[in-house]
Amino acid sequence: MTTPDSSVPLSGEARPAATWPQTLVGAGVLLTGLALAFGAIGISSEAGYGGVGPNFLPWLVSVVLVLCGGWILWEARTGGFRELDAPTGAAQAYWPGFVWVSAGLLLNAALITTLGFILSCTLCYVLAVQGLRRASGQAGVNLPRTWAIDFIAGALISAPVFWMFTQFLAINLPGLTNTGWF
């Protein structure tokens, strides 16, 4: 004999309050998909090089977002997300980590034309990783070795991306020099 699942409300029972945030997320995803579809209406469908037009990707993304948003809404309104793990981590947000990550993103946007893509993205990476390291309570976040490792890792990620876009895809990204390689 099986017992009924206590996480799914029985008929006549009120839904738990935890499903309302899930419902809002689903509605947000659905509305984002609909807004993207509305914007895709104005994009030409004339086929390009690969046989698909420039409106293909916006339509594809909007359809996927609408489907996912509808699915999230259905899940939320029929009892909430099933088999949801218990929340982990701190009871409150770690605001200094948020400040580190935000500073990285804002400085990247502000300095990309001055420092170039590689250095500004490397700076963004270093600051974001510092925020995440501090939020997780890692030891040695202020050591010069940690900063150097983060800088090297950021450069090793951003440089190939820059070279791929500028050399192989012929997309202009701001560089530190006019050579196209840095």
Coordinates of C-alpha atoms in Angstrom, one line a residue:
M1 CA 0.0 0.0 0.0
T2 CA 1.4 3.4 -0.9
T3 CA 0.8 6.7 0.9
P4 CA -0.1 9.8 -1.0
D5 CA 2.7 12.2 -1.8
S6 CA 2.5 15.0 0.8
S7 CA 4.2 17.5 -1.5
V8 CA 1.2 17.6 -3.9
P9 CA -1.8 19.4 -2.4
L10 CA -5.0 17.4 -2.3
S11 CA -8.1 18.9 -3.9
G12 CA -9.5 21.7 -1.8
E13 CA -6.2 22.4 0.0
A14 CA -4.6 25.7 -0.5
R15 CA -1.4 25.7 -2.6
P16 CA 1.8 26.4 -0.6
A17 CA 3.1 30.0 -0.9
A18 CA 6.3 28.7 -2.4
T19 CA 4.6 28.1 -5.7
W20 CA 4.0 31.8 -6.3
P21 CA 7.7 32.6 -6.9
Q22 CA 7.8 29.7 -9.3
T23 CA 4.7 31.0 -11.0
L24 CA 6.2 34.4 -11.4
V25 CA 9.4 32.9 -13.0
G26 CA 7.3 30.9 -15.4
A27 CA 5.2 34.0 -16.3
G28 CA 8.4 36.0 -16.8
V29 CA 9.9 33.4 -19.1
L30 CA 6.7 33.2 -21.1
L31 CA 6.4 36.9 -21.4
T32 CA 10.0 37.2 -22.5
G33 CA 9.4 34.6 -25.2
L34 CA 6.3 36.5 -26.4
A35 CA 8.2 39.8 -26.5
L36 CA 11.0 38.2 -28.5
A37 CA 8.4 36.8 -30.9
F38 CA 6.8 40.2 -31.3
G39 CA 10.2 41.7 -32.1
A40 CA 11.0 38.9 -34.6
I41 CA 7.9 39.8 -36.6
G42 CA 9.7 42.8 -37.9
I43 CA 12.9 40.9 -39.0
S44 CA 13.2 40.0 -42.7
S45 CA 12.8 36.3 -43.5
E46 CA 14.8 36.5 -46.7
A47 CA 17.1 33.5 -46.8
G48 CA 20.8 34.2 -46.4
Y49 CA 24.0 32.2 -47.0
G50 CA 22.9 29.1 -45.0
G51 CA 19.4 28.9 -46.4
V52 CA 17.9 30.4 -43.3
G53 CA 17.0 34.1 -42.8
P54 CA 18.1 36.4 -40.1
N55 CA 14.8 35.9 -38.3
F56 CA 15.4 32.1 -37.8
L57 CA 17.3 32.3 -34.5
P58 CA 15.0 34.9 -32.8
W59 CA 12.0 32.7 -33.7
L60 CA 13.7 29.6 -32.5
V61 CA 14.6 31.2 -29.2
S62 CA 11.1 32.7 -28.7
V63 CA 9.4 29.4 -29.4
V64 CA 11.7 27.6 -26.9
L65 CA 11.1 30.3 -24.3
V66 CA 7.3 30.2 -24.7
L67 CA 7.4 26.4 -24.4
C68 CA 9.6 26.5 -21.3
G69 CA 7.6 29.3 -19.8
G70 CA 4.4 27.4 -20.3
W71 CA 5.9 24.2 -18.8
I72 CA 7.2 26.2 -15.8
L73 CA 3.8 27.7 -15.3
W74 CA 2.1 24.3 -15.5
E75 CA 4.6 22.8 -13.0
A76 CA 4.1 25.7 -10.6
R77 CA 0.3 25.8 -10.8
T78 CA -0.1 22.0 -10.4
G79 CA 1.8 21.7 -7.1
G80 CA 5.2 23.3 -7.6
F81 CA 8.4 21.9 -8.8
R82 CA 8.7 18.3 -8.0
E83 CA 11.7 16.7 -6.4
L84 CA 13.2 20.1 -5.7
D85 CA 16.2 19.9 -3.5
A86 CA 16.3 21.7 -0.2
P87 CA 18.0 25.1 -0.4
T88 CA 21.7 25.1 0.4
G89 CA 24.1 27.8 1.3
A90 CA 23.8 30.8 3.5
A91 CA 20.4 32.0 4.8
Q92 CA 21.1 35.5 3.5
A93 CA 22.8 36.9 0.4
Y94 CA 26.5 37.7 0.5
W95 CA 26.3 41.3 -0.7
P96 CA 30.1 41.9 -0.9
G97 CA 30.3 39.1 -3.5
F98 CA 27.5 40.7 -5.4
V99 CA 29.5 44.0 -5.4
W100 CA 32.6 42.3 -6.7
V101 CA 30.7 40.6 -9.6
S102 CA 28.8 43.8 -10.4
A103 CA 32.0 45.8 -10.4
G104 CA 33.6 43.4 -12.8
L105 CA 30.6 43.6 -15.2
L106 CA 30.4 47.4 -15.0
L107 CA 34.1 48.0 -15.4
N108 CA 34.1 45.6 -18.4
A109 CA 31.4 47.7 -20.1
A110 CA 33.1 51.0 -19.2
L111 CA 36.7 50.0 -20.2
I112 CA 36.3 47.7 -23.2
T113 CA 37.0 50.5 -25.7
T114 CA 39.9 51.8 -23.6
L115 CA 41.7 48.6 -22.6
G116 CA 40.4 46.4 -25.4
F117 CA 38.4 43.2 -25.3
I118 CA 41.0 40.9 -23.8
L119 CA 42.1 43.0 -20.9
S120 CA 38.6 44.3 -20.0
C121 CA 37.2 40.7 -20.1
T122 CA 40.2 39.5 -18.0
L123 CA 39.5 42.2 -15.5
C124 CA 35.8 41.2 -15.4
Y125 CA 36.8 37.6 -14.8
V126 CA 39.2 38.4 -12.0
L127 CA 36.7 40.5 -10.1
A128 CA 33.9 38.1 -10.6
V129 CA 36.0 35.1 -9.4
Q130 CA 37.2 37.2 -6.4
G131 CA 33.5 37.8 -5.5
L132 CA 32.7 34.1 -5.8
R133 CA 35.8 33.0 -3.9
R134 CA 34.9 35.3 -1.1
A135 CA 31.3 34.2 -1.1
S136 CA 32.3 30.6 -0.7
G137 CA 34.7 31.4 2.1
Q138 CA 37.9 30.3 0.3
A139 CA 41.1 30.9 2.1
G140 CA 43.9 33.0 0.5
V141 CA 41.8 35.2 -1.7
N142 CA 44.1 38.2 -1.1
L143 CA 47.3 36.3 -1.9
P144 CA 49.1 37.6 -5.0
R145 CA 49.3 34.1 -6.3
T146 CA 45.5 33.8 -6.3
W147 CA 45.2 37.1 -8.2
A148 CA 47.8 36.0 -10.7
I149 CA 46.1 32.7 -11.3
D150 CA 42.8 34.4 -11.8
F151 CA 44.4 36.9 -14.2
I152 CA 46.1 34.2 -16.2
A153 CA 42.9 32.1 -16.4
G154 CA 40.9 35.2 -17.5
A155 CA 43.4 35.9 -20.2
L156 CA 43.5 32.3 -21.3
I157 CA 39.7 32.4 -21.7
S158 CA 39.3 35.9 -23.3
A159 CA 42.2 35.8 -25.8
P160 CA 41.0 32.8 -27.8
V161 CA 37.5 34.3 -27.9
F162 CA 38.8 37.6 -29.2
W163 CA 41.0 35.8 -31.8
M164 CA 38.1 33.6 -32.9
F165 CA 35.8 36.6 -33.4
T166 CA 38.3 38.9 -35.1
Q167 CA 40.4 36.5 -37.1
F168 CA 38.0 33.7 -38.0
L169 CA 34.6 35.4 -38.0
A170 CA 35.8 38.8 -39.1
I171 CA 33.8 40.5 -36.3
N172 CA 35.4 43.7 -35.1
L173 CA 36.0 43.8 -31.3
P174 CA 37.9 46.6 -29.6
G175 CA 41.6 45.7 -29.3
L176 CA 44.4 47.3 -27.4
T177 CA 46.3 47.7 -30.6
N178 CA 45.3 47.9 -34.2
T179 CA 47.0 44.7 -35.2
G180 CA 44.0 42.5 -34.6
W181 CA 45.9 40.1 -32.4
F182 CA 45.6 42.0 -29.1

